[in-house]
Short mmCIF file of C-alpha atoms in Angstrom, two decimals:
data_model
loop_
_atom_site.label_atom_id
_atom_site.label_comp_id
_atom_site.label_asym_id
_atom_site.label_seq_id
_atom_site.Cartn_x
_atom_site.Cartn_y
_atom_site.Cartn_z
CA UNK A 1 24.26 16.41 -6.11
CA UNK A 2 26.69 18.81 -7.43
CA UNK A 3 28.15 16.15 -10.16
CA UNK A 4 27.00 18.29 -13.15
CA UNK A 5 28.80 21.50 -11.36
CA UNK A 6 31.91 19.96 -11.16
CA UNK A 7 31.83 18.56 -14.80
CA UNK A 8 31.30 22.21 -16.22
CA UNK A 9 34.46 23.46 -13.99
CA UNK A 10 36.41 20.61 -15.31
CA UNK A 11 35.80 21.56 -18.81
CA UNK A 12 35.90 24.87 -18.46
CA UNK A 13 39.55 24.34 -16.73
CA UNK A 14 40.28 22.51 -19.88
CA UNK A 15 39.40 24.56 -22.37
CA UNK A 16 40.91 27.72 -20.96
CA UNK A 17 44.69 28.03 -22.05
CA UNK A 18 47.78 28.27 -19.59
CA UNK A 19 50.28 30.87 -19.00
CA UNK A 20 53.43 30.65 -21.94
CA UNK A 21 51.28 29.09 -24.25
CA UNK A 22 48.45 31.14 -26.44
CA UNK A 23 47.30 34.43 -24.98
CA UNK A 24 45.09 33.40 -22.32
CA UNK A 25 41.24 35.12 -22.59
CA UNK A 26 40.12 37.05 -20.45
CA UNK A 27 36.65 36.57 -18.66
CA UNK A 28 35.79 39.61 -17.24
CA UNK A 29 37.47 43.22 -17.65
CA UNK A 30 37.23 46.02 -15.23
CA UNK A 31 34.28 48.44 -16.34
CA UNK A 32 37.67 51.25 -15.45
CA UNK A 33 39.95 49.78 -17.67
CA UNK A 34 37.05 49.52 -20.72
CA UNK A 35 36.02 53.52 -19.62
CA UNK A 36 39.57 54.24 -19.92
CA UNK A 37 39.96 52.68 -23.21
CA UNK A 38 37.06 53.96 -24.66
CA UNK A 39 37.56 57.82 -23.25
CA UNK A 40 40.54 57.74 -25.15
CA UNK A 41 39.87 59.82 -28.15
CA UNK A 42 40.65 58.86 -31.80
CA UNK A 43 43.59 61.36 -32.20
CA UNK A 44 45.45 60.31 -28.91
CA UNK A 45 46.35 57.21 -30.89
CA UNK A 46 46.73 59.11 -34.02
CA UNK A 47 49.41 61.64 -32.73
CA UNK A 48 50.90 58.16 -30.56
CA UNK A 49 49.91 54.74 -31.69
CA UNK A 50 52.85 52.92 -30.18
CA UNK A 51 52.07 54.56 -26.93
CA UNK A 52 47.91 53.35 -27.12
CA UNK A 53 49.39 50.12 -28.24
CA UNK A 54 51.59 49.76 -25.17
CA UNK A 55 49.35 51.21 -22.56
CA UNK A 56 46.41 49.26 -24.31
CA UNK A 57 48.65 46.07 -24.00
CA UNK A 58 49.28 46.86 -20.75
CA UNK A 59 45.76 46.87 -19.70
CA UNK A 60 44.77 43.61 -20.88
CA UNK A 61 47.62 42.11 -19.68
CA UNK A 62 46.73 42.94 -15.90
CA UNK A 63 43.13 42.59 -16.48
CA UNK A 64 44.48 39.39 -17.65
CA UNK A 65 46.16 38.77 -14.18
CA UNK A 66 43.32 40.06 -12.18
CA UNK A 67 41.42 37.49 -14.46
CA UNK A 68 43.41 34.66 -13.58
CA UNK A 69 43.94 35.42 -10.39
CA UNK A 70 39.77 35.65 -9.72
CA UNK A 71 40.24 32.72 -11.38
CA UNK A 72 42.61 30.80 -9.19
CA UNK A 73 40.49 32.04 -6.21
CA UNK A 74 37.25 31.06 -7.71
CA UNK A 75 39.41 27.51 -8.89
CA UNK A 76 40.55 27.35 -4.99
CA UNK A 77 36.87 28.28 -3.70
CA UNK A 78 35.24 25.28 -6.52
CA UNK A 79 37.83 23.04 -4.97
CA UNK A 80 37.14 23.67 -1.80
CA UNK A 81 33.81 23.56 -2.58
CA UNK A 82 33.89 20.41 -4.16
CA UNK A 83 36.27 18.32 -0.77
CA UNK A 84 33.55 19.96 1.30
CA UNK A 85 30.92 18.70 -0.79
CA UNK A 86 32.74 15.12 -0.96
CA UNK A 87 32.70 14.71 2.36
CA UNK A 88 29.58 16.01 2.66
CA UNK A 89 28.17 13.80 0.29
CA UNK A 90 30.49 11.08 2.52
CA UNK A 91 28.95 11.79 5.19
CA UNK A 92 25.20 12.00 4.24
CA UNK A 93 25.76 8.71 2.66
CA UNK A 94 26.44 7.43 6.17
CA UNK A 95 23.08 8.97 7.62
CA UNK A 96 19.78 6.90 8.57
CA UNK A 97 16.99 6.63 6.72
CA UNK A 98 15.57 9.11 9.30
CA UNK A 99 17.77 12.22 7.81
CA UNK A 100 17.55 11.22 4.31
CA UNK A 101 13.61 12.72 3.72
CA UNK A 102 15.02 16.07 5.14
CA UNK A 103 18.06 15.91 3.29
CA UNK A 104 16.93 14.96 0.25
CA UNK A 105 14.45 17.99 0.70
CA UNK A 106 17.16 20.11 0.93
CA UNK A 107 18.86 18.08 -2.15
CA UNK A 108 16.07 18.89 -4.29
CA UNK A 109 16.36 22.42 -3.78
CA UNK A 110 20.14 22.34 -4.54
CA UNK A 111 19.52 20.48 -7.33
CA UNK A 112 16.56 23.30 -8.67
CA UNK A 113 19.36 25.55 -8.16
CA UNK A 114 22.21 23.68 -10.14
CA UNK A 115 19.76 23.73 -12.61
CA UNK A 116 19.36 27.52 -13.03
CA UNK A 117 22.96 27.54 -12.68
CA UNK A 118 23.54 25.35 -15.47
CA UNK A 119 21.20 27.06 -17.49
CA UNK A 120 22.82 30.40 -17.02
CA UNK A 121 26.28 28.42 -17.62
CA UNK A 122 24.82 27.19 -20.76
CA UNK A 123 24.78 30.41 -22.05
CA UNK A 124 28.37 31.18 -20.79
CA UNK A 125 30.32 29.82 -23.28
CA UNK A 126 28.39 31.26 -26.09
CA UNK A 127 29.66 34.71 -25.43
CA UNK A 128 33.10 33.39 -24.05
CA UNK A 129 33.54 31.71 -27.57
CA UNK A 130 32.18 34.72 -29.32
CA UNK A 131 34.46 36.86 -27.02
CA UNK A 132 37.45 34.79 -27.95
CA UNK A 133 37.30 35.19 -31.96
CA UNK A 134 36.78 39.07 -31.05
CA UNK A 135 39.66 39.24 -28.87
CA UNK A 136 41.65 36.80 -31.48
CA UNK A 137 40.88 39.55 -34.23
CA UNK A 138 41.82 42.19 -31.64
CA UNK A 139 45.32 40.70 -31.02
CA UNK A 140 45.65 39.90 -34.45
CA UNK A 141 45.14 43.35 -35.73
CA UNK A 142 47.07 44.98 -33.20
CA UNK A 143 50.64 42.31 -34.58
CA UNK A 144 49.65 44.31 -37.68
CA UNK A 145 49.55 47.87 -36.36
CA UNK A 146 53.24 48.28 -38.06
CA UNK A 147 51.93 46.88 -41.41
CA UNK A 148 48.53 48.77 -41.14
CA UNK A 149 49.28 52.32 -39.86
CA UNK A 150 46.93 53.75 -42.55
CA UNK A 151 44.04 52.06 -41.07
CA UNK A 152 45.07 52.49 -37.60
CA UNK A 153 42.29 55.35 -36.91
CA UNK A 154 40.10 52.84 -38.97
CA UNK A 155 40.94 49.66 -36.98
CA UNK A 156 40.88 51.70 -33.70
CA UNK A 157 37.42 52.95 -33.54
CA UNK A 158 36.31 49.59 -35.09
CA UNK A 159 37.94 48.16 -31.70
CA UNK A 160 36.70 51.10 -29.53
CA UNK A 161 32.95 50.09 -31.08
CA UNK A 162 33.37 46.39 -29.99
CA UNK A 163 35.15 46.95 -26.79
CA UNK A 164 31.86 49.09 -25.49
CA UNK A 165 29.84 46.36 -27.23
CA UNK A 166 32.12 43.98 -25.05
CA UNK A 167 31.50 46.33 -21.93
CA UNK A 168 27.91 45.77 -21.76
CA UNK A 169 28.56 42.13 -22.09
CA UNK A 170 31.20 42.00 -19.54
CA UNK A 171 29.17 43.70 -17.01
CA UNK A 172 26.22 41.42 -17.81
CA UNK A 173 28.89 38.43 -16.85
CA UNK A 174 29.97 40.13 -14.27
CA UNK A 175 26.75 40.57 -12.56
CA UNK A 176 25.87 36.78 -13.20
CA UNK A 177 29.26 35.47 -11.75
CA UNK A 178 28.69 37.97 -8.60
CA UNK A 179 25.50 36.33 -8.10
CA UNK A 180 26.87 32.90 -8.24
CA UNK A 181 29.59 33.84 -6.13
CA UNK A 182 26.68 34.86 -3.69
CA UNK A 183 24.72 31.40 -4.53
CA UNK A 184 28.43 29.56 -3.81
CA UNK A 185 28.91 31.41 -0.30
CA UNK A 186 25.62 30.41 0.56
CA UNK A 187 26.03 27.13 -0.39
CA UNK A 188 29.24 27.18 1.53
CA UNK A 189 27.29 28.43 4.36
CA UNK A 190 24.99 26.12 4.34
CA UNK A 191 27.53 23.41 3.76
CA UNK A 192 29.15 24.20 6.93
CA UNK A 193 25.72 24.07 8.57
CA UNK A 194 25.63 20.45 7.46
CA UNK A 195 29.40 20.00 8.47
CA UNK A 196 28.25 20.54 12.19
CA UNK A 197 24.75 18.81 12.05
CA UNK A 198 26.68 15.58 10.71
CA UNK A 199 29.32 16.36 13.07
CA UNK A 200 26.82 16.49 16.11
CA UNK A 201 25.25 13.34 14.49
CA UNK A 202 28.21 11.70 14.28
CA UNK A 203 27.39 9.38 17.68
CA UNK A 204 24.00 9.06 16.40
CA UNK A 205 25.38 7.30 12.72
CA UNK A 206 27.85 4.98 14.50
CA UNK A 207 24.63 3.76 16.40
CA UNK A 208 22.52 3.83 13.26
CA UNK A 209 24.77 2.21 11.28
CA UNK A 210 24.32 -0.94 14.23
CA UNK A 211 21.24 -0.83 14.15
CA UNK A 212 21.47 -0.70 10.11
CA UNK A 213 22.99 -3.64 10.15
CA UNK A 214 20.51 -5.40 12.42
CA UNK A 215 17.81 -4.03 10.35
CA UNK A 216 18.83 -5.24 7.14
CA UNK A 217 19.04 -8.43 8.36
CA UNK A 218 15.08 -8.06 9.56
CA UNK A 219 14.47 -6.10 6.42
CA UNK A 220 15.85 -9.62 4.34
CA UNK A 221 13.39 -11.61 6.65
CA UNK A 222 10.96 -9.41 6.65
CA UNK A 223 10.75 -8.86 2.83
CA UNK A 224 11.04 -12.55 2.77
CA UNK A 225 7.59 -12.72 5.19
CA UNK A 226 6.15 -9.97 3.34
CA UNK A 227 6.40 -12.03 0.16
CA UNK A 228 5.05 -14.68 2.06
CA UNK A 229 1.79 -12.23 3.69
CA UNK A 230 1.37 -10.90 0.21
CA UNK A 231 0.68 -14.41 -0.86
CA UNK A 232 -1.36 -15.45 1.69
CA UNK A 233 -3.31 -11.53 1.60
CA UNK A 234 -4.24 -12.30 -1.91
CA UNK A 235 -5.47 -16.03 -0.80
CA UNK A 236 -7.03 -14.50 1.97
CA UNK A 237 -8.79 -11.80 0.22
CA UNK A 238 -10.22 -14.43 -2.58
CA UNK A 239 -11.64 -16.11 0.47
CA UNK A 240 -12.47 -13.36 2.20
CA UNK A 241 -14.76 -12.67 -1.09
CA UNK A 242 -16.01 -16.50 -1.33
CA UNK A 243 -17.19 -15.75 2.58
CA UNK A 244 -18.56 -12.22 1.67
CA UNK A 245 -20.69 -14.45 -0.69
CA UNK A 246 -21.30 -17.47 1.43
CA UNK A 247 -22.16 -14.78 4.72
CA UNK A 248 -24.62 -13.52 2.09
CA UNK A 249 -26.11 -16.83 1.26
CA UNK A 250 -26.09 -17.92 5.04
CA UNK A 251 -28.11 -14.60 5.73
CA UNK A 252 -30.70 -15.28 2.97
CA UNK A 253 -30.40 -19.00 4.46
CA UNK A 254 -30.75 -17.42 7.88
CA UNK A 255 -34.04 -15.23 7.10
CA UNK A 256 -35.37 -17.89 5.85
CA UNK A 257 -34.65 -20.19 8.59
CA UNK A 258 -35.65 -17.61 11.29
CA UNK A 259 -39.01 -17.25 9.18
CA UNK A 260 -38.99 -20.98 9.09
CA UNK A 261 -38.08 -21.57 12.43
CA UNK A 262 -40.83 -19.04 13.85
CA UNK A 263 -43.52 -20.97 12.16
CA UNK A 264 -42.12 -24.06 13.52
CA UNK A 265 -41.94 -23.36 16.82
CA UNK A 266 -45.91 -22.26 16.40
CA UNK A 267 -46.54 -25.77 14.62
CA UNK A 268 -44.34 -27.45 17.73
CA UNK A 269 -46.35 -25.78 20.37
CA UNK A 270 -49.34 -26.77 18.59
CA UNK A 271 -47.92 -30.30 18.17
CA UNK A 272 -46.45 -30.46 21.59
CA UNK A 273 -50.12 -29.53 22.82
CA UNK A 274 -51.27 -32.10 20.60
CA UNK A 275 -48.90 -34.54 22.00
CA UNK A 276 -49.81 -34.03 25.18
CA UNK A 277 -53.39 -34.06 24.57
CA UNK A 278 -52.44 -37.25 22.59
CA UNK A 279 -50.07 -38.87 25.72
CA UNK A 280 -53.23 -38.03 28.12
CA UNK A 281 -55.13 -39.97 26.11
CA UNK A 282 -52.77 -42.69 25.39
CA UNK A 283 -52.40 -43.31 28.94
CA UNK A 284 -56.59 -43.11 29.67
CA UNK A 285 -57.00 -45.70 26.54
CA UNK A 286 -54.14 -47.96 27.69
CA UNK A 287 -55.54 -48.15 31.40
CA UNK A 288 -59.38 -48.36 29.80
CA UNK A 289 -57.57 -51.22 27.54
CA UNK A 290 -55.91 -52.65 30.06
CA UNK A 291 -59.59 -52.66 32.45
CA UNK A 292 -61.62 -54.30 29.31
CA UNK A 293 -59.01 -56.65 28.85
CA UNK A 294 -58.92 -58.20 32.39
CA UNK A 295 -62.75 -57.42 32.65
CA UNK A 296 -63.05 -59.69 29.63
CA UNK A 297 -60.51 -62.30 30.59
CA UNK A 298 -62.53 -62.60 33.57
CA UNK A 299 -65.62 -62.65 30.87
CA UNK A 300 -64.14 -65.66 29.10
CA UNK A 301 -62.77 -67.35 32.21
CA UNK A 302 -66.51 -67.52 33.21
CA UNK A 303 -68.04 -68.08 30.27
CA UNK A 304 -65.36 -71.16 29.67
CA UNK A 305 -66.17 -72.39 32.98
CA UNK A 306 -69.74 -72.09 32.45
CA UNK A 307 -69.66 -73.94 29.67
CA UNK A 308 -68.06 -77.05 31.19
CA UNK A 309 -70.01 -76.68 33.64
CA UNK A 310 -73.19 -77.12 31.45
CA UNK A 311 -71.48 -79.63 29.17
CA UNK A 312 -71.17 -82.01 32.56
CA UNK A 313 -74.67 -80.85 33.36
CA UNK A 314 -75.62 -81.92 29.99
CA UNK A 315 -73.82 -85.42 30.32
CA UNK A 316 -75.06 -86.23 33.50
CA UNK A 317 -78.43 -84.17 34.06
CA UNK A 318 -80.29 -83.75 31.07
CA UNK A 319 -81.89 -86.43 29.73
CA UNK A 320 -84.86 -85.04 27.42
CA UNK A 321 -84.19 -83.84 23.87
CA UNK A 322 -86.11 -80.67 24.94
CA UNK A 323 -83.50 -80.63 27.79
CA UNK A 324 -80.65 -81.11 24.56
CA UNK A 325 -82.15 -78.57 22.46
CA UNK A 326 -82.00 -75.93 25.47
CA UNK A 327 -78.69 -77.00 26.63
CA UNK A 328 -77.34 -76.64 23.03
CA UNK A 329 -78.97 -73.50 22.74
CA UNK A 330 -77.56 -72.14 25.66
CA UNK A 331 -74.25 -73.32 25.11
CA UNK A 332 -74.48 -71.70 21.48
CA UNK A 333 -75.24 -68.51 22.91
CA UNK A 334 -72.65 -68.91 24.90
CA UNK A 335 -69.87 -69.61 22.16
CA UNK A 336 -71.28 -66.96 20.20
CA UNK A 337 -70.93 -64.10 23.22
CA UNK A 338 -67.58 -65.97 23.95
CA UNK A 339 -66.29 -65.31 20.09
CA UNK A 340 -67.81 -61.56 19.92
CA UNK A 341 -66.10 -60.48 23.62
CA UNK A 342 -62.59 -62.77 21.77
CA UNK A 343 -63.59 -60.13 18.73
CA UNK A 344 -63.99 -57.06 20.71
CA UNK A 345 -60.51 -57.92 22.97
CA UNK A 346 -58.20 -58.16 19.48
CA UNK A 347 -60.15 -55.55 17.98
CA UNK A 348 -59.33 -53.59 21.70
CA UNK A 349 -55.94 -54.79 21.18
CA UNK A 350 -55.09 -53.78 17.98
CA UNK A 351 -56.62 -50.42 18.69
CA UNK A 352 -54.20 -49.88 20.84
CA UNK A 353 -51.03 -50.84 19.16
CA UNK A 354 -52.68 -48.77 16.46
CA UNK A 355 -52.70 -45.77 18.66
CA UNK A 356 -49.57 -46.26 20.48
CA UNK A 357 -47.57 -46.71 17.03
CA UNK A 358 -49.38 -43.10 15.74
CA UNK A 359 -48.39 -41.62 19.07
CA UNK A 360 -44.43 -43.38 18.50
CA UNK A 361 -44.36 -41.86 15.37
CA UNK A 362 -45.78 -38.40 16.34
CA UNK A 363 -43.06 -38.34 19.80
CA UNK A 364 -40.17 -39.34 17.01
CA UNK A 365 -41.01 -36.79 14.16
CA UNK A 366 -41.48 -34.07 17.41
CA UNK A 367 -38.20 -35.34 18.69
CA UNK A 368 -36.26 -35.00 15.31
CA UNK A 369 -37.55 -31.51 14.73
CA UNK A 370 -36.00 -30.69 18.17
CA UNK A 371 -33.21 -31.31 17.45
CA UNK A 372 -32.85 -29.82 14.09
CA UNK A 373 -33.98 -26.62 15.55
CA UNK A 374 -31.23 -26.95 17.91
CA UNK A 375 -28.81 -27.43 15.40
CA UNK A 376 -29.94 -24.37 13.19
CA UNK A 377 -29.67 -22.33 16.37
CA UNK A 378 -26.25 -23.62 17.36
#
């Protein structure tokens, strides 16, 4: 989180120079020393300019170990800063996934901040850099005081000029760096805030991080079933659109079939009427049938005995031709009755297997639509 922090103290650490080596530049000078300097009139260093020099030299070089002082405490505080955020950063990378959404809540407004804070740094070494070459020409010009005495009013009020210029800019720094110090010591404050919260979850992570290992073992076989459902989701939701369509077509199917059905369960009662109607008279024209037949069987047996009985009469009795021509009239009658009742009984009989073969067909078509109705309702 605070990566980009740490990289601008590191190069800001390297860029500054150390103690015995170039004069080191100062950051920030006390708004006293810079009203001292620049209350000091022009003919105080006219009437001593070795003095100014001394006093002026003087000044900068404690500013310049107040500077670098600040400076170690600020380096100490960053350090600090930074092994508590290490181990913060240690520690929230041992958290659940339960802390992490309020975390990295709180991690996006740190970040927000870093942001303005690297902004405003940004701008830092702009006027540290433009601070240097005017303290570089300061120092410079002063190693030629001996050389430049003539000038010296000159040269000093030129310096006095930049050194108020420089006040207004040092303050301006000043005020920035106390409100990052008061940023830092929040974030301190809040960092020991976290300190305790991940030291009261401590139990809590060793548990977690159990469980974590349990669940990433589910989370492997789960992502390997989810790949699995995802396939089988998109299968399912093709067919789950082929049986939107299909429902559709059954419920068309189904009004229709309803509609259907209704008029034929009015044609079955009217054919199961019929059938009845058909049955009762089935059964009266099989027993009237079945009455005519054995009334004419008993017909023919009569007639047939009749007719022997009138051929022996004719043999033995009869002995006229008148006697002939009236027996062979009579029995002529009688063949001719005998072959119209023979007529009527297979015209009777196929009547009948006429009828019962209609009513056969009528029970079978009745029976059939039964039991497609059944079906369709199933």
């Amino acid at each position: 989180m605070f990566t980009k922090l740490k990289k601008k103290i590191a190069e800001e650490a390297a860029v500054s120079p150390r103690p015995g080596g170039a004069a080191r530049i100062p950051r920030t000078i006390s708004k006293e020393s810079i009203t001292s300097v620049g209350a000091d009139s022009g003919d105080d260093f006219a009437s001593d300019g070795s003095s100014s020099r001394e006093d002026l030299c003087s000044q900068i070089s404690r500013k310049n170990e107040q500077i670098r002082r600040l400076e170690a405490k600020l380096m100490a505080s960053m350090r600090k800063f930074q092994e508590q955020n290490e181990e913060y950063q240690s520690n929230r990378a041992k958290m659940a996934e339960g802390f992490a959404l309020a975390l990295e809540k709180k991690d996006q407004e740190w970040k927000e901040k870093l942001a303005d804070l690297e902004e405003e740094k940004k701008k830092l070494p702009d006027q540290l850099i433009s601070t240097t070459k005017q303290n570089m020409s300061f120092f410079q010009k002063q190693e030629d005081l001996d050389e430049l005495e003539g000038y010296q009013q000159q040269e000093l009020a030129k310096i006095k000029h930049m050194l108020l210029q420089k006040e207004v800019m040092l303050l301006k720094m000043e005020e920035d760096l106390k409100l990052q110090r008061e940023e830092a010591e929040a974030t301190l404050v809040e960092l020991r805030d976290s300190s305790h919260l991940s030291a009261k979850l401590s139990t809590d992570i060793q548990r977690l991080q159990e469980e974590n290992t349990a669940l990433t073992q589910q989370r492997s076989d789960l992502v390997a079933a989810q790949e699995g459902a995802e396939i089988k989701i998109t299968e399912l939701e093709n067919r789950q659109t082929e049986l939107q369509d299909f429902i559709q077509r059954l419920s068309l199917d189904l009004q229709k079939a309803q509609s259907a059905t209704s008029s034929c369960e009015k044609r079955l009662n009217s054919v199961q009427a019929d059938y009845d109607v058909l049955s009762l008279q089935h059964s009266q024209l099989k027993d009237k049938m079945t009455t005519e037949a054995e009334e004419k069987g008993v017909l023919i047996m009569h007639l047939q005995e009749k007719v022997r009985s009138l051929e022996k009469t004719l043999d033995g009795t009869y002995s006229g031709e008148e006697g002939i021509q009236s027996l062979i009239k009579e029995k002529n009658d009688l063949e001719v009755r005998l072959n119209e009742t023979r007529q009527e009984l297979l015209e009777g009989k196929a009547l009948h297997k006429d009828n019962i073969f209609q009513l056969e067909n009528r029970a079978e078509n009745l029976n059939s639509k039964k039991k497609k109705k059944k079906k369709k309702k199933k």
